[in-house]
Coordinates of C-alpha atoms and ligand atoms in Angstrom, one line a residue:
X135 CA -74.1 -81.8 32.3
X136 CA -73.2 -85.2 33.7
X137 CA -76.0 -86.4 31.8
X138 CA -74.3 -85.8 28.9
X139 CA -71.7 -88.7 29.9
X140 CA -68.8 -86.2 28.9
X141 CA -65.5 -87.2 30.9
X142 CA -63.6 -84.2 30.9
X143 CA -59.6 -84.8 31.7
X144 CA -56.7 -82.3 31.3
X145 CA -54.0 -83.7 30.6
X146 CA -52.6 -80.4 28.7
X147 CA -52.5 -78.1 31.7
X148 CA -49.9 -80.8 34.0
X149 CA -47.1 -79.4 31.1
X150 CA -45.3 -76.9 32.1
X151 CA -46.9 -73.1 32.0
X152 CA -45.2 -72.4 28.9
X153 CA -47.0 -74.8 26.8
X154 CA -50.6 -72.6 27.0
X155 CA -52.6 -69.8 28.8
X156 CA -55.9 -70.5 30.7
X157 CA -58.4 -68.0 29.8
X158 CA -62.4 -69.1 29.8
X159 CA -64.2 -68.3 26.2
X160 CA -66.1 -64.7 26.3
X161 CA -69.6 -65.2 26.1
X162 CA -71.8 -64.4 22.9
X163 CA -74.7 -62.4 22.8
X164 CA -77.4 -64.8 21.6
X165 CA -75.9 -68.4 20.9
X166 CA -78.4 -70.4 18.3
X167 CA -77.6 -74.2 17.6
X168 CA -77.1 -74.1 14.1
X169 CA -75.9 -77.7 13.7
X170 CA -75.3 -80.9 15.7
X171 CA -73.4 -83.4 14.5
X172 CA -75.3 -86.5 15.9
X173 CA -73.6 -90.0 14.5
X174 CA -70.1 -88.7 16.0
X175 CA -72.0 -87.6 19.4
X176 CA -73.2 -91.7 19.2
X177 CA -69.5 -92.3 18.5
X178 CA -68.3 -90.4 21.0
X179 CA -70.7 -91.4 24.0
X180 CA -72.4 -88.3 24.1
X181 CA -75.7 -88.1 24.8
X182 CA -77.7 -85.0 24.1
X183 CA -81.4 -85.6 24.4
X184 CA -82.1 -84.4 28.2
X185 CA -80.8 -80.6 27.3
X186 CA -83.2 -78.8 25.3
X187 CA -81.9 -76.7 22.6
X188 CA -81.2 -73.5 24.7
X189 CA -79.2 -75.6 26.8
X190 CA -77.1 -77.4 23.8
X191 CA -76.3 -73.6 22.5
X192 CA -75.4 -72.0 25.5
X193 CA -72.6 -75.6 25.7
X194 CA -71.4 -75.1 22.2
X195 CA -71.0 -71.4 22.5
X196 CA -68.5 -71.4 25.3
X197 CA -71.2 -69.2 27.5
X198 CA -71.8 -72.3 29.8
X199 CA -68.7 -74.5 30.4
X200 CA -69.4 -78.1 31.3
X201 CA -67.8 -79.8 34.7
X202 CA -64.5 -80.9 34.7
X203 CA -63.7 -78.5 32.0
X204 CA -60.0 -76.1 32.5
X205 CA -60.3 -74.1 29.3
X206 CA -56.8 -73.1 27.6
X207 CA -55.4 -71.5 24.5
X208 CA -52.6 -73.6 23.4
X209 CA -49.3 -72.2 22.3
X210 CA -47.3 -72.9 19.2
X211 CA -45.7 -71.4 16.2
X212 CA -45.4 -72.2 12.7
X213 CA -43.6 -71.7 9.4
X214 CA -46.4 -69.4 7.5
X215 CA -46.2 -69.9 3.2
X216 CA -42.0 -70.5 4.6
X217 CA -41.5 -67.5 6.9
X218 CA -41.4 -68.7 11.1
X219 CA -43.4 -67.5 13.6
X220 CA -44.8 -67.1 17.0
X221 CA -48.6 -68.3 16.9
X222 CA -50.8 -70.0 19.2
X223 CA -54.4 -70.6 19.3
X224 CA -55.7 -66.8 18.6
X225 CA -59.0 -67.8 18.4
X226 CA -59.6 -71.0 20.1
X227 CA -59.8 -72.6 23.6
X228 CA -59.5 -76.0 24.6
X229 CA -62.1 -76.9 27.3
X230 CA -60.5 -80.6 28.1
X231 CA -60.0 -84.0 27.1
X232 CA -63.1 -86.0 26.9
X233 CA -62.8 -89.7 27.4
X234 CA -64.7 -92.1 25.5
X235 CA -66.4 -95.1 26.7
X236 CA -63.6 -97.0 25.3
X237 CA -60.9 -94.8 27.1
X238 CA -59.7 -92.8 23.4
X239 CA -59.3 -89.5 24.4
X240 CA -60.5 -86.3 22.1
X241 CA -59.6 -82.6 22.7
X242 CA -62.7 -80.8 23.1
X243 CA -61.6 -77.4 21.5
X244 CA -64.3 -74.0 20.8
X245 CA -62.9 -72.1 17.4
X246 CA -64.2 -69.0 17.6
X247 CA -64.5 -68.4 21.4
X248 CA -62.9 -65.0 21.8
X249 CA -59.3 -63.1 21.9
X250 CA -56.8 -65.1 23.3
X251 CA -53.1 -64.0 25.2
X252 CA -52.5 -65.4 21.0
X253 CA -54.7 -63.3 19.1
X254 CA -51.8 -60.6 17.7
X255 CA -54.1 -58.2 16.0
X256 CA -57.0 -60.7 15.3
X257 CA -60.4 -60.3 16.8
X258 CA -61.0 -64.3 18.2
X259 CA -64.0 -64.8 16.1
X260 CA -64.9 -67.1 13.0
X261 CA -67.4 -66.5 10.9
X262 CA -70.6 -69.1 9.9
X263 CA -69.8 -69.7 6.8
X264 CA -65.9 -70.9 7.2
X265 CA -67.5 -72.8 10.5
X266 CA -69.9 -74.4 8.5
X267 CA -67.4 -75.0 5.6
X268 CA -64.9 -76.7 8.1
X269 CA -68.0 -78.9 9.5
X270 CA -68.8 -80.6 5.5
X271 CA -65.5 -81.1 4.9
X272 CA -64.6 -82.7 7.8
X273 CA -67.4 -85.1 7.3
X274 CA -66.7 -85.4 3.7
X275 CA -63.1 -86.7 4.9
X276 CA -64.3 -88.9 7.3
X277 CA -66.4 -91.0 5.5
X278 CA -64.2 -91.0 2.5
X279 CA -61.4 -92.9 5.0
X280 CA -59.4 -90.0 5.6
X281 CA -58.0 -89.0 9.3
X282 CA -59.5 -85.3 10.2
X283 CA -60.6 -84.0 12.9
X284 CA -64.2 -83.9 13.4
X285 CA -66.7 -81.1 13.6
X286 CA -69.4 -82.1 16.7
X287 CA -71.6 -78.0 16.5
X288 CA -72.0 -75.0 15.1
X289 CA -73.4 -72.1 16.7
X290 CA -74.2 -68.9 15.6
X291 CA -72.9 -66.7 18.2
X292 CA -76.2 -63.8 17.4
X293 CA -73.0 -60.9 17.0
X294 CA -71.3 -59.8 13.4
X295 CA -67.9 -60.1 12.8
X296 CA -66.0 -57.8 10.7
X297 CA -64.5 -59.1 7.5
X298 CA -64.2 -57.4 4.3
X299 CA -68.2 -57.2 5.1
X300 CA -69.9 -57.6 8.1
X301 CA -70.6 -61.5 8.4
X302 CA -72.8 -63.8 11.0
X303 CA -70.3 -65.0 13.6
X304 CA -70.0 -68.8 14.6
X305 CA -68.5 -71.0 17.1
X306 CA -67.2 -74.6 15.8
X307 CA -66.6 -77.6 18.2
X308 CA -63.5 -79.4 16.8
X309 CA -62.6 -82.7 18.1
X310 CA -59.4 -84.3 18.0
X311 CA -57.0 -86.9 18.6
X312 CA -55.1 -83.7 19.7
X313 CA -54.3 -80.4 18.9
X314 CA -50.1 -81.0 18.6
X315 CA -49.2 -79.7 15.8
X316 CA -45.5 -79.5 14.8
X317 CA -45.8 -76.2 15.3
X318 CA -46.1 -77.0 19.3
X319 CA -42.5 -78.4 18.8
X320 CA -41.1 -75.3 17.0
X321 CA -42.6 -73.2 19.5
X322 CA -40.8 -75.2 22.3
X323 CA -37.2 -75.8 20.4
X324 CA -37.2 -71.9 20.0
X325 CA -37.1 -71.7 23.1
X326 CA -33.6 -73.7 23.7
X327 CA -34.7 -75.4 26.8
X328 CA -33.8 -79.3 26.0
X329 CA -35.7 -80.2 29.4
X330 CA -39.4 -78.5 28.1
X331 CA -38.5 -80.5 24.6
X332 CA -37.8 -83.8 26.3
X333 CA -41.1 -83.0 28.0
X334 CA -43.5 -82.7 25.0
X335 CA -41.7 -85.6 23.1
X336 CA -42.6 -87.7 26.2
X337 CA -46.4 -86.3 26.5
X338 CA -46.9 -87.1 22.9
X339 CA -45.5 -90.7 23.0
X340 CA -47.0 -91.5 25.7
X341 CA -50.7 -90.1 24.0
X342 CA -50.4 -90.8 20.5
X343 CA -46.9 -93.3 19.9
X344 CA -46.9 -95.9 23.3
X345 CA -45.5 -98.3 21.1
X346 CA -42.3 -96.3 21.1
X347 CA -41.8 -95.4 25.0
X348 CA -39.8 -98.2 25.6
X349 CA -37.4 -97.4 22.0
X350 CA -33.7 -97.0 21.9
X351 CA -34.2 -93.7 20.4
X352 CA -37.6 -92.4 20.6
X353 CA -36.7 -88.6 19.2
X354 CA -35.6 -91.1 15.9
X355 CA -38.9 -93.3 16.2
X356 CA -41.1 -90.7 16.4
X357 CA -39.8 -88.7 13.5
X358 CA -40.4 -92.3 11.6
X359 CA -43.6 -92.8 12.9
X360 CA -45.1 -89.6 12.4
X361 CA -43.2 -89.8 8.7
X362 CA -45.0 -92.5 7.9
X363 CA -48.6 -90.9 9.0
X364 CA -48.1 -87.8 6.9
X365 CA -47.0 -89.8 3.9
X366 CA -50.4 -92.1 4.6
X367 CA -52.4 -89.2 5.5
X368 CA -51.5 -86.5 1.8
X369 CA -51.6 -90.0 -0.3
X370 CA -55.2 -90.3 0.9
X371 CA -55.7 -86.3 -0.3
X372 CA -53.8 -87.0 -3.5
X373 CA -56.5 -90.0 -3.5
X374 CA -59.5 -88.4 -3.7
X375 CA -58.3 -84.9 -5.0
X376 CA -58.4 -82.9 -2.2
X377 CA -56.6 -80.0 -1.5
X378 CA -55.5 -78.8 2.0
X379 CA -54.4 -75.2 0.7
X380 CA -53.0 -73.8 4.0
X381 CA -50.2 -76.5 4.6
X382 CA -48.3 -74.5 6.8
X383 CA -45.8 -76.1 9.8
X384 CA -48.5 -75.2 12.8
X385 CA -51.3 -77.0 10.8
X386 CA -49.5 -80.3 10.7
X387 CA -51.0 -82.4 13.4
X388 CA -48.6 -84.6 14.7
X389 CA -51.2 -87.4 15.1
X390 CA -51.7 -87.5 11.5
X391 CA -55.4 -86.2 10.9
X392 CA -56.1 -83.2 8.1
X393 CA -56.7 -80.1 10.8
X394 CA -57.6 -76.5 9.9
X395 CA -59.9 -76.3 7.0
X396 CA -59.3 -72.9 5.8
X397 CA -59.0 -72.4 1.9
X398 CA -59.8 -75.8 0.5
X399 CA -61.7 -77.8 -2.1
X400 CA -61.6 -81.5 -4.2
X401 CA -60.2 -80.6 -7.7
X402 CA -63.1 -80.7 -10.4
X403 CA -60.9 -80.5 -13.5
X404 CA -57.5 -82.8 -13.4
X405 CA -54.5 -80.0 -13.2
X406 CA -51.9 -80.9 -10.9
X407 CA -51.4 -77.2 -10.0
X408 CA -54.8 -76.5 -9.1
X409 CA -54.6 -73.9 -5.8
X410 CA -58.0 -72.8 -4.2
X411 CA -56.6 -70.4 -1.5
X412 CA -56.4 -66.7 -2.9
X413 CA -53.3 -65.7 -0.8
X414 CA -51.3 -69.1 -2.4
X415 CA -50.3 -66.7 -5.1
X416 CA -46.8 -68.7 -5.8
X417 CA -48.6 -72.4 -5.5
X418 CA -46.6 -73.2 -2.8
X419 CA -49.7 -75.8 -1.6
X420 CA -50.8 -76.4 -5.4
X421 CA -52.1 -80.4 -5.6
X422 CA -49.1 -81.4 -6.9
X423 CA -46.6 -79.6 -4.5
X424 CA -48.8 -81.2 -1.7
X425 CA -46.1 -84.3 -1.1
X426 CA -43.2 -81.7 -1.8
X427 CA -44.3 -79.7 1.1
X428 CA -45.2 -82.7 3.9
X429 CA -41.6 -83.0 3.2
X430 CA -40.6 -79.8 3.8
X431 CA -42.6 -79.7 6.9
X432 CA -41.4 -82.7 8.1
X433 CA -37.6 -81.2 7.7
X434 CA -38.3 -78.8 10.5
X435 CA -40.2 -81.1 12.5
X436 CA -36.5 -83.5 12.3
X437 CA -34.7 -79.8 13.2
X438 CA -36.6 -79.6 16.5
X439 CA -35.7 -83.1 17.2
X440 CA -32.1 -83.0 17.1
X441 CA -31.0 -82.3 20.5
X442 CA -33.1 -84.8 21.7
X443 CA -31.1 -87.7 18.6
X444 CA -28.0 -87.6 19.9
X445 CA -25.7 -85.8 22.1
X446 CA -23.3 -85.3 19.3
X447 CA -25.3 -82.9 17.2
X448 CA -23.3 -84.2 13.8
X449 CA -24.7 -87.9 14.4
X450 CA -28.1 -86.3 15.1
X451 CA -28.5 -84.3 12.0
X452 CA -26.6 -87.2 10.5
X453 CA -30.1 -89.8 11.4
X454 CA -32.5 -87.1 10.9
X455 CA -31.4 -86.4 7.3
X456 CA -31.0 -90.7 6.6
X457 CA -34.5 -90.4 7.7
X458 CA -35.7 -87.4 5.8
X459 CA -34.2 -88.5 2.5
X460 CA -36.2 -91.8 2.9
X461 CA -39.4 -89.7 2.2
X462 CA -39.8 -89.9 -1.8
X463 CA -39.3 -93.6 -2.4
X464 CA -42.3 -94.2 0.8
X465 CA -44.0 -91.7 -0.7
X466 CA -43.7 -93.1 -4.3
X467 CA -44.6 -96.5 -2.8
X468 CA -47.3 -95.7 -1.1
X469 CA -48.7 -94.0 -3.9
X470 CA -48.3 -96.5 -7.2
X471 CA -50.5 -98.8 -4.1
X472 CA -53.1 -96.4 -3.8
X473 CA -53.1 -95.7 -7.7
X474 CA -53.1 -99.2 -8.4
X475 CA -56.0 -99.2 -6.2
X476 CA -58.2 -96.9 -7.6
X477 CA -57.5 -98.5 -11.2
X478 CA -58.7 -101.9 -9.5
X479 CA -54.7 -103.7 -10.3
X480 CA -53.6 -106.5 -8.2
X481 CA -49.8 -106.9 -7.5
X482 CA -47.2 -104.8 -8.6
X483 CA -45.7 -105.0 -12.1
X484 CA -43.1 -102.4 -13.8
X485 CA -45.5 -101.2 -16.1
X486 CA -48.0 -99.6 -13.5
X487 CA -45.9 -96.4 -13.2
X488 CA -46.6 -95.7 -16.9
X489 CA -50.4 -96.7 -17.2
X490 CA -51.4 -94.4 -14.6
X491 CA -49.3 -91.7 -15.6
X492 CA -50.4 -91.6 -19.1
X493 CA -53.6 -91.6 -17.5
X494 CA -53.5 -88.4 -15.6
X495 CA -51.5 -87.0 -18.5
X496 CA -54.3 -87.6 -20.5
X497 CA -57.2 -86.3 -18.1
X498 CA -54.9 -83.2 -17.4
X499 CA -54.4 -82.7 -21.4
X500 CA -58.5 -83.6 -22.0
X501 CA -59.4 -81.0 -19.1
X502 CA -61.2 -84.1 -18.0
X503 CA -63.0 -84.6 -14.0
X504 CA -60.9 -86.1 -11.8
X505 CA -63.1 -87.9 -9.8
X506 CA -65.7 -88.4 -12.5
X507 CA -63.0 -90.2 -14.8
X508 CA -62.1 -92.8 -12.1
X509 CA -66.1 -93.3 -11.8
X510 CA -66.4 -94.0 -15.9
X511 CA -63.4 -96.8 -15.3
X512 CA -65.5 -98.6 -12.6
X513 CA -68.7 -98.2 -15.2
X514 CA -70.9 -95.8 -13.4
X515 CA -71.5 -93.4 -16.1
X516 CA -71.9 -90.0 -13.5
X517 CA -71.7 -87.9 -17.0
X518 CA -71.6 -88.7 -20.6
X519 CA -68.9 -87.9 -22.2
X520 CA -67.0 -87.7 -25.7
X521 CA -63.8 -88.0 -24.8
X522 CA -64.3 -91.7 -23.3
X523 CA -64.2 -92.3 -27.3
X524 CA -61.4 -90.5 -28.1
X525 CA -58.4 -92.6 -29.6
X526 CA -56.3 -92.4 -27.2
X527 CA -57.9 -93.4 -24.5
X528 CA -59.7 -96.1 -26.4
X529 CA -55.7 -97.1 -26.5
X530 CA -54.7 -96.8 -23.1
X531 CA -57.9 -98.6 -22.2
X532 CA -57.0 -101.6 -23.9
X533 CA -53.7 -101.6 -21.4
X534 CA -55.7 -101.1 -19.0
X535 CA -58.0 -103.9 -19.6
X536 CA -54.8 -106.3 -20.1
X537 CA -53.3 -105.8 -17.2
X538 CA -56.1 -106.5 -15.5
X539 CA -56.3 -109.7 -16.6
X540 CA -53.1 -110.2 -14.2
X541 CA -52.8 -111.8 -10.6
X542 CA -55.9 -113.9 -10.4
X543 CA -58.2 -110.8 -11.1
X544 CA -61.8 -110.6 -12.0
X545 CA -64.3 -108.0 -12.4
X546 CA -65.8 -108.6 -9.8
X547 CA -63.1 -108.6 -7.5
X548 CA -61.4 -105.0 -9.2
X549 CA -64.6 -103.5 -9.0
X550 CA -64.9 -104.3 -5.4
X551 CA -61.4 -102.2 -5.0
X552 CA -61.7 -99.4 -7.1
X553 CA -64.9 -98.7 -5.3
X554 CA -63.6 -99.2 -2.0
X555 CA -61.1 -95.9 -2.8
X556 CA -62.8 -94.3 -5.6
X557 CA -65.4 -91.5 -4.2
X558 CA -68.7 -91.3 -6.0
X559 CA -70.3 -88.3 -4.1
X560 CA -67.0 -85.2 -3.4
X561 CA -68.1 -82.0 -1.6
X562 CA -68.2 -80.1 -4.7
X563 CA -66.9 -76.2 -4.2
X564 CA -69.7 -75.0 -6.4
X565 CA -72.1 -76.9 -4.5
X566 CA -70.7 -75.9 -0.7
X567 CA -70.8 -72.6 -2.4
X568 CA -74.4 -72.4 -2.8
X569 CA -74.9 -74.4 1.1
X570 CA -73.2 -71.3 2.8
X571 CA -74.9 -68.9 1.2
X572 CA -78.2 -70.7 2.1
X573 CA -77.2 -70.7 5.3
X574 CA -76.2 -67.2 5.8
X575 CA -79.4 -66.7 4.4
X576 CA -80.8 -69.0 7.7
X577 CA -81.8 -71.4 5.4
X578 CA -79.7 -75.2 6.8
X579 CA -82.1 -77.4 4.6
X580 CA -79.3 -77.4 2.0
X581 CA -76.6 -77.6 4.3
X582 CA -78.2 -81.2 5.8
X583 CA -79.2 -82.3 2.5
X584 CA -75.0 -82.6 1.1
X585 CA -74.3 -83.5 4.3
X586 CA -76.5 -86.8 3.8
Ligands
LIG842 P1 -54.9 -70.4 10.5 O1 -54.6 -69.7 9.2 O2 -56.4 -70.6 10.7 O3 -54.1 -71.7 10.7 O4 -54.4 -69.4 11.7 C1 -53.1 -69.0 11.8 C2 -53.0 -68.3 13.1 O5 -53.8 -67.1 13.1 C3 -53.4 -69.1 14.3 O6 -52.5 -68.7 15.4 C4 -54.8 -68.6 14.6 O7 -55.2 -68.8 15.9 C5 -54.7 -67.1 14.2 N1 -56.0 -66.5 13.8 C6 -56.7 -66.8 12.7 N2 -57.8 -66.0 12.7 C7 -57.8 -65.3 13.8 C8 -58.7 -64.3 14.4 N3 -59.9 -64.0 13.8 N4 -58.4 -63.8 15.6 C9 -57.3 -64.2 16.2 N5 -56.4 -65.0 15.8 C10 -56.7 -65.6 14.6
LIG843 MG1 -54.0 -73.1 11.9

């Protein structure tokens, strides 16, 4: 497997015991490649072409574990739709940290791979179609500039799994920067051991923060930091209209990238409280409650942080609160920019606020498509429609088109923007739909076709 140029590390397993649980993935019957995902194998240093097919499927399935590989379930917990509790990987394992050519290192993690000392009543297994769902939209986010974590293979595992039906049962290979979520630190503050939480504040720093080791007060800088990557990271969903539905605290990666596709879609229609997920009966992850509840998350990530602040607990809650009530004006900041982006503006001037509200107030009131709207503005006519001729947009158009005329701008250089933040091809529901069922059907022609 050498051949392969995979450099497996561990760095996981020197943390205490507590932080995970070794276990090696239980083998499937009849392991099929179903999918390999080659540009990120290129971007990876992966090389796949001496192992045959056979070989690649028994790798991805977990049956045959490559060299250098010390396979784990990780531990953490997690506020679920607001109530706490103990989690951990249930149905994953992380094989090891592989080490690109350019030293960035990527957990290696099966989802999938078999009952865990996690799995609480669950049977370890995923099922091909939520695999395979995970694997587009991950793609989808990538190329549309948006931090994920990538999908590398699918493999079918040749056993059903028992959902509501029986289904064909997968394994996905997720890569990431890593698999800290801010569930790990929940799971470790429960635990009231300072030492094991100074432990996993250092580990991340050092892996995903180094430009805070030498800080004053990293516990503060972190929270900042990894503030400011959630508030980048939902304006980028809010961008393109995506919806994350399963926002809870233990699929928050601290490293900023959009983990755990479960329940979610790009809005179609503009309505701020579109929800996809079926069990988000209250919208607690509607579109529109999305920045609401990065906050809200972030509030117990700052909880498990305080008795590393300060010694005085008062001064600590004292910073972590200055810090936490920062979030809505960074959060409104950053996303006037990125609207102001996507309607091609240059500069800032008071008026912005009000153009692109009335605009989404419009498309919400018009039932109009979010993403197709933003493609009419930049003139690439994806589907005629009346209601571009409708008064009053004819009259916000005109305020559009003024303020454009602003800060040195020309159409050449606002169309430029606007495309470089407007997507012109989503991952449409209705169209992933119809992929999955393809491809329970053994039929991946569609599946490759929306992937290109
Ligand atoms: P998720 O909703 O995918 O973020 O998962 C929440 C928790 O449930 C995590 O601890 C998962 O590992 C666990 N889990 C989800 N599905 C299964 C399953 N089929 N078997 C065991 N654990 C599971
Ligand atoms: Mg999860």
């Amino acid at each position: 497997m050498n051949d392969l140029s995979l450099h497996l590390e561990s760095s996981y397993i020197d943390l205490p015991d507590v932080f995970f649980s070794r276990l090696i993935p239980t083998p499937v019957k009849k392991p099929e490649l179903v999918i390999l995902n080659k540009n990120l194998s290129k971007e990876l240093n992966l090389d796949f072409s001496n192992l045959d097919n056979k070989k690649i499927s028994e790798l991805f399935s977990g049956n045959s574990l490559p060299p250098g590989s010390s396979s784990i379930a990780q531990a953490y917990a997690g506020h679920q739709f607001g109530h706490f509790t103990m989690l951990g990987d249930g149905r994953a394992v992380l094989i090891g940290e592989h080490l690109s050519k350019k030293k960035d290192r990527y957990d290696i993690q099966f989802k999938g791979s078999g009952k865990t000392a996690f799995s609480r009543n669950g049977d370890g297994r995923a099922a091909l179609g939520p695999m395979l769902r995970e694997y587009i939209i991950s793609e989808a986010m990538h190329y549309l500039n948006i931090p994920t974590t990538r999908s590398l293979a699918v493999v079918k595992t040749g056993e059903d799994v028992i959902r509501e039906t029986p289904l064909q049962g997968a394994v996905l290979t997720r890569i990431a920067l890593s698999h800290i979520r801010v569930g790990t630190f929940q799971y470790i503050a429960a635990r009231d051991k300072k030492d094991e939480l100074e432990i996993l504040l250092n580990y991340v720093i050092q892996r995903h923060y180094p430009n805070i080791q030498n800080s004053k007060n990293k516990a503060i800088d972190l929270l900042k930091v990894v503030m400011e990557k959630q508030i980048d990271l939902v304006v980028n969903w809010m961008r393109v209209g995506f919806i994350h539905g399963v926002m809870n605290t233990d699929n928050m990666s601290i490293s900023g990238e959009t983990i755990d596709y479960g329940p979610c879609a790009f809005i179609d229609t503009y309505d701020p409280k579109t929800v996809f997920s079926s069990i988000d009966q209250m919208g607690r992850y509607a579109y529109c409650n999305q920045p609401v509840i990065t906050k809200w998350n972030l509030s117990r990530f700052a909880e498990c942080l305080i008795p590393l602040i300060d010694k005085d607990q008062n001064k600590s809650i004292e910073l972590a609160t200055e810090i936490i009530n920062s979030f809505e004006k960074k959060y409104e900041e950053k996303w006037l920019n990125m609207m102001r982006d996507k309607l091609g503006l240059f500069g800032i001037e008071d008026k912005d606020k009000f153009l692109i509200l009335d605009l989404l107030t419009w498309m919400h009131h018009k039932k109009l498509d979010y993403t197709n709207t933003f493609c009419h503005l930049m003139n690439s006519e994806i589907e005629k429609n009346e209601n571009f001729k409708d008064h009053d947009f004819q009259i916000w158009k005109k305020r559009w088109q003024e303020r454009l005329k602003i800060n040195n701008n020309s159409p050449k250089k606002y169309i430029q923007l606007m495309k470089s933040v407007n997507p012109m091809v989503i991952p449409r529901n209705h169209k992933v739909e119809e992929v999955l069922n393809e491809a329970n059907k053994n039929n991946i022609e569609p599946l490759n076709k929306i992937l290109e």
